[in-house]
Amino acid sequence: MNIFLKNLKWLSGLLLLTVVMVLAGCNAAVDIDKALEGHLQGPAKIYRHSLGGAPSSLDPVNAATVYTNFIVVNIYDTLYRYKYLARPYEIVPNLAVAMPEVSDDGLIYTIKIKKGVFYADSPVFPNGKGREVIAEDLIYSIKRHFDVANRSQGSWLWDGKIVGLNVWKEAGSNYNQTIPGLKAVDSHTIQITLFKPYPQLTHTFAMGFSALVPHEAVDYYGREFSVYPVGSGPFKMLRYESSNYALMIRNIKYRQEPIDLAFEGYDPKQHKQYGIDKIAGKSPPLVDALKIDFIKESASKWASFTKGSEINYSGLPVEQVEQVLSQKQPTLILTPEMSEKYHMFHTIEAGFVHTDFNMRDPLIGYNDDPVRNKRNKLLRCAIRSAFNWQERNDVFYSGIAIEYPGIIPPVVPEFDPDLSNSSTLHNVNEAKRLMLESGWTPDNLPTLVYGGVASVSTRQIYEQFRGWMKDIGYPEEKVVFDSYASFGDFNKAVKQAKIMIIGMGWILDYPDAQNTLQLFYGPYGSPGSNNSNYNNPDYNRLYEQTSTMQPSTERTQLYRKMNNMVIGDCVSITGLSRDDIFLWHKNVISYPDSQILGGFHLKFVDMLDEEGN
Amino acid sequence: METLQYTLRKIITGIPLILGVTLISFTLMVHFGPDKTYDLLGKNPTQEQITEVRHQLGYDQSFAVRYTQYLKELATMDFGYSDSSGEKVSSILIRTIPVSLALILPGFILGNLLGVILALIAAYHRGHWIDKIIMGVSVMGMSVSFLIVIIAFQVIFSSSKGLDLFPVRGWDVYSFTDYLHYVTVPTLASIFVSLGYNTRFYRAVIVEEMGRDHVRTAKAFGAHPIELLFKSVLKNSLIPIITRIMFSIPLVVISGSLLLESYFGIPGVGKVTYDAIISGDQPILKAVIGLTAIMFVFTLIINDILYKVVDPRISLK
């Protein structure tokens, strides 16, 4: 005992240090109710959502990921948005008064924005009071993408399209200089002049990239504007911890616009079961606070959701599907236990997964020797025939994804449901026949290098691929895995065209097949988004031709022709769109969507009280 | 005076250590770390845009220039802004290090304290069934993966299918009660895993001490077991125990506990560091590595001073 008494001062010091550290740790944390004190009156409706990843930045110029975009469109305003409930997606005005007035030649867009819309109060403004949103804000926000200091990830949307914008960038991005193609006709009217028609322009104004930013906030926060967002959207950021959570409160200055359910695409058969009819006539946002937790670990995310810490769960992982569903075909049905507790909605993702061949690799792609070039094509076709989409679907996507031929996914209006599915069929005999026909034998086959991030799931996907190759007589040692420590390294190798076979996924930026067709446009080869480096002059010509065409039957036919070219040249093994399952607690009124609509749906989310009102 | 002189001398001699650690780490970071260029670029970038981003990231500068810049940042403690989020690195560390400390300290202290106590008991009853049970449980704790322990503890203590006593994840802490609510399960998991390692190590040290002449003499003299263990055995075993504890501190403070923070959704520095490693966020990595190296130097100094405290025969000269 003596020894303890002698060292009492040491032990006391240690205890004191522990207490200080603990208190410091406590102070760094957040309690929602405490955080909301002084901001909201009365009992608050708090909606807690979980996302499977964290945004890297909240600056609209970096709204490149689903996660960033999810938050950005709730803090900031965009000119346009998509209807809450209508599918296929329909674009409608948001901050804009109406759809743009477009000149007959399709080159001049005139957009009026709503008057009386204010930025949320913030210390960045004089006296802390948010000022009115004006046309110049859109011009400033687009200019920011062309200022190299901002490391924009969205400049590709308007690159080489708006008159004078690239010249402005090359001249040093002086914000005081005007741009001929970006004019504020008056304080609430914007005029955009294009070099050539750009039918997707309106869609770009529904993306987080185009969100309106007040220059005062950028001036005030400088580089840290990415973590202190200030906008005129339905919510205002209260606290944000990158990689952990975002806590937002209702922007009390947000414009009053009662919900017109018919306009939003309400269909009682589909939506009444979720209680959507109860939000009719209310003005968004309908909840007082949003807490979005970023949880990457699926076990943790699931445990937290079932406990009620989050009330919305999106993207059900494979390991939970069997536990949650009692039936997968022909329709998904929840188990009675789950059904009692949760609402469920599922939808085909706005994107697809595909496996590309690197056409710049002479061993599998284009080859200067015409004979080898032809043999390479037949080898690619053989590999595609050996690919078993059904098995891929069963093992990695719970058997509930949709398989289809080509690169136009079902979510876009240009999808062709009648297209032959022969390119997606698993046909070992056909694969063997093609290899025999082109003179490929186990001895002369090239080594297939499958690239991917060093993770369990990628390795499993590769092993499955290797198994299929073995079935068609490919020697096991000739199908190798090229692993990369991080996605950054993998992405770099892809962008430098160093990987022979690339497994990829794509999420659409807007509901137009042009967004997936550009993935195979020759000039967009690595380091562009055309990872396969496909370069077919006929395809390129059609892409250029359609790039200025408004949606029409003729354009759809041309899109489908391009789709057939990709299928015919066996450039990519396609395609599959995953089925996203969303679950949410029954006291929440919601119709979630994680992609095209993304975070836009949050302003329509409402909570029922204990009496169900 | 002797201590002060020793401290200053050690700080000066610690500089080469810091330079060595930072040089090796920086070399690894530059040559083997993820390249962030393409993460920051938009779709269809031109060569000019790629060059711009590489320039902004400093990738186009020579290694010597970049390393010198790093040393300057370390000297001024200004590591700039995160390449991912754009947030000031110092703000990130100020926000996350206290959280990691608050998370790790209870488990760290209890894990070591219990480890010493169990080791004393096991060593005293060496070869007896008590010793065997303690060692068996220790091996069990060491054998189970930390990840499995975390998930199992989450299910048992926190989930709606288990006892449902604690939150599954998060850090909504505003009072000491909240703190206990959030820290209990991570602490239990951390103790469960660390206890085995600690007990085995401390037992080995104590068993060695138990065989010494002065302990045998004390036993022959009829010393009470408690007095014998604490006064004759533990006090003389403190040098390796202190060494083990002290050298764990920099890693605990700066690196935090990645798995605990990830699975319990706790916004500590471990998670931030892990994300920085994966994404190649060099400003954050440089700060964490530099600070860890500096803490090691200070740990060495404190460690040596503590040696003298527990054993006055040791000279700081």
Coordinates of C-alpha atoms in Angstrom, one line a residue, chain A residues 1-4 6 10 14 17-18 21-32 34 56-58 62 148-156 159 169-170 223-224 226-228 239-244 291 293-297 299-301 303-304 306-307 309-310 323 337 485-489 491-492 495-496 506-507 509 515 518 524 527-530, chain B residues 32-36 38-50 52-54 56-57 81-89 91-92 94-96 98-99 101-102 105-106 109 113 151 154 157-161 164-169 171-176 178-179 226 230-231 234-235 262-267 271-272 275 277-279 306 309:
Chain A
M1 CA 0.0 0.0 0.0
N2 CA 2.9 2.2 0.8
I3 CA 4.1 2.2 -2.7
F4 CA 0.7 3.5 -3.9
K6 CA 4.3 7.3 -2.3
W10 CA 2.0 10.5 -10.1
L14 CA -2.2 10.6 -14.7
L17 CA -4.4 14.1 -17.7
T18 CA -7.0 11.5 -18.5
M21 CA -8.2 14.6 -22.5
V22 CA -11.6 13.1 -22.0
L23 CA -13.2 16.5 -21.6
A24 CA -11.3 17.7 -24.7
G25 CA -12.7 14.8 -26.6
C26 CA -16.2 15.5 -25.3
N27 CA -15.9 19.1 -26.4
A28 CA -15.0 18.1 -29.9
A29 CA -18.2 16.2 -30.3
V30 CA -21.7 17.2 -31.1
D31 CA -25.0 16.6 -29.6
I32 CA -27.8 17.3 -32.1
K34 CA -27.6 21.0 -28.1
S56 CA -14.4 14.8 -50.2
S57 CA -15.4 18.5 -50.4
L58 CA -18.6 20.6 -50.3
N62 CA -15.8 19.4 -56.6
V148 CA -7.2 26.7 -62.2
A149 CA -6.8 27.6 -58.5
N150 CA -10.1 25.9 -57.7
R151 CA -9.2 22.4 -59.1
S152 CA -12.6 22.1 -60.7
Q153 CA -13.9 18.6 -61.5
G154 CA -16.9 20.0 -63.4
S155 CA -15.4 22.2 -66.0
W156 CA -15.8 19.4 -68.6
D159 CA -15.4 23.2 -71.7
K169 CA -9.4 31.0 -68.5
E170 CA -6.4 31.3 -70.8
R223 CA -9.6 27.5 -49.4
E224 CA -11.8 26.3 -46.5
S226 CA -15.0 23.6 -49.2
V227 CA -15.9 22.8 -45.6
Y228 CA -18.0 26.0 -44.8
R239 CA -21.7 21.4 -38.4
Y240 CA -19.7 19.4 -40.8
E241 CA -16.9 16.9 -40.1
S242 CA -15.4 15.6 -43.3
S243 CA -15.5 11.8 -43.3
N244 CA -17.9 11.7 -40.3
K291 CA -28.1 14.6 -39.9
D293 CA -23.8 10.1 -41.2
F294 CA -21.1 8.8 -43.5
I295 CA -20.7 5.1 -42.7
K296 CA -18.5 3.0 -45.0
E297 CA -18.6 -0.3 -43.0
A299 CA -22.0 -4.2 -40.7
S300 CA -21.9 -1.0 -38.7
K301 CA -24.3 0.8 -41.0
A303 CA -26.6 -2.3 -37.0
S304 CA -27.0 1.5 -36.6
T306 CA -31.8 -1.3 -37.3
K307 CA -31.3 0.3 -33.9
S309 CA -29.8 5.7 -35.1
E310 CA -30.4 6.4 -38.7
Q323 CA -31.9 -11.5 -44.3
E337 CA -40.5 -8.9 -39.7
A485 CA -2.9 -0.5 -53.5
S486 CA -5.5 2.3 -53.8
F487 CA -8.1 3.5 -56.2
G488 CA -5.9 6.5 -56.9
D489 CA -3.1 4.2 -58.2
N491 CA -7.2 5.1 -61.7
K492 CA -3.8 6.5 -62.7
K495 CA -5.9 6.9 -67.3
Q496 CA -2.5 6.1 -68.6
W506 CA -20.5 4.3 -64.3
I507 CA -23.1 6.5 -62.7
D509 CA -24.6 12.5 -64.6
N515 CA -23.6 10.3 -71.0
Q518 CA -19.3 9.4 -74.5
Y524 CA -12.1 11.0 -75.0
P527 CA -6.7 10.1 -69.8
G528 CA -10.4 10.9 -70.7
S529 CA -13.4 8.9 -69.7
N530 CA -13.1 6.5 -72.6
Chain B
F32 CA 4.8 4.5 -53.4
G33 CA 1.9 6.5 -52.2
P34 CA -1.2 7.0 -54.3
D35 CA -1.1 9.6 -57.0
K36 CA -3.9 12.1 -56.3
Y38 CA -6.6 11.8 -61.3
D39 CA -8.8 11.9 -58.2
L40 CA -8.8 15.7 -58.5
L41 CA -9.4 15.9 -62.2
G42 CA -12.7 16.0 -63.9
K43 CA -13.8 13.9 -66.9
N44 CA -11.8 14.1 -70.1
P45 CA -9.0 16.3 -68.8
T46 CA -6.5 17.8 -71.2
Q47 CA -2.8 17.4 -70.8
E48 CA -2.7 21.0 -69.7
Q49 CA -5.2 20.3 -66.9
I50 CA -3.2 17.3 -65.8
E52 CA -1.9 22.2 -63.7
V53 CA -3.0 19.7 -61.0
R54 CA 0.4 18.1 -60.8
Q56 CA -0.6 22.4 -57.6
L57 CA 0.1 19.2 -55.8
Y81 CA -4.6 22.4 -46.4
S82 CA -5.9 18.9 -47.0
D83 CA -5.7 17.9 -50.6
S84 CA -9.0 16.1 -50.3
S85 CA -11.3 18.3 -48.3
G86 CA -9.5 21.6 -48.5
E87 CA -9.7 22.0 -44.7
K88 CA -6.7 23.3 -42.8
V89 CA -4.6 20.4 -41.6
S91 CA -7.8 22.4 -37.8
I92 CA -8.3 18.7 -38.6
I94 CA -7.0 19.9 -33.4
R95 CA -10.4 18.5 -33.8
T96 CA -9.5 14.8 -34.1
P98 CA -8.6 15.0 -28.5
V99 CA -11.3 12.6 -29.7
L101 CA -7.3 10.5 -26.9
A102 CA -10.7 10.4 -25.2
L105 CA -7.0 6.5 -23.0
P106 CA -9.5 4.5 -20.9
I109 CA -4.8 2.7 -19.0
L113 CA -3.2 -1.7 -15.3
I151 CA -18.3 -6.6 -34.5
Q154 CA -21.2 -4.2 -31.2
F157 CA -23.7 -4.7 -26.3
S158 CA -25.2 -2.3 -28.8
S159 CA -27.4 -3.8 -31.4
S160 CA -31.1 -4.3 -31.2
K161 CA -30.5 -8.0 -31.4
D164 CA -29.0 -2.8 -26.7
L165 CA -27.3 -0.9 -23.9
F166 CA -25.0 1.3 -25.8
P167 CA -25.0 3.2 -29.1
V168 CA -23.7 1.2 -32.1
R169 CA -21.6 4.1 -33.4
W171 CA -19.8 10.3 -30.9
D172 CA -22.7 12.6 -29.8
V173 CA -20.9 13.4 -26.6
Y174 CA -21.7 16.5 -24.6
S175 CA -21.4 15.3 -21.0
F176 CA -19.5 12.8 -19.0
D178 CA -22.7 10.7 -22.8
Y179 CA -19.0 10.0 -22.9
I226 CA 1.2 -8.1 -1.6
F230 CA 4.5 -4.5 -5.3
K231 CA 7.6 -3.5 -3.5
L234 CA 6.9 -4.7 -9.5
K235 CA 9.2 -1.8 -8.6
S262 CA -14.0 3.3 -38.3
Y263 CA -16.4 0.8 -36.9
F264 CA -17.7 3.0 -34.1
G265 CA -17.9 6.0 -36.4
I266 CA -15.7 8.0 -34.1
P267 CA -14.1 11.1 -35.6
K271 CA -9.6 7.4 -39.3
V272 CA -8.3 10.7 -40.8
D275 CA -8.3 8.0 -45.3
I277 CA -3.1 7.0 -46.7
I278 CA -5.7 5.6 -49.0
S279 CA -6.4 8.8 -50.9
L306 CA 11.2 8.0 -15.7
V309 CA 12.7 8.1 -11.1

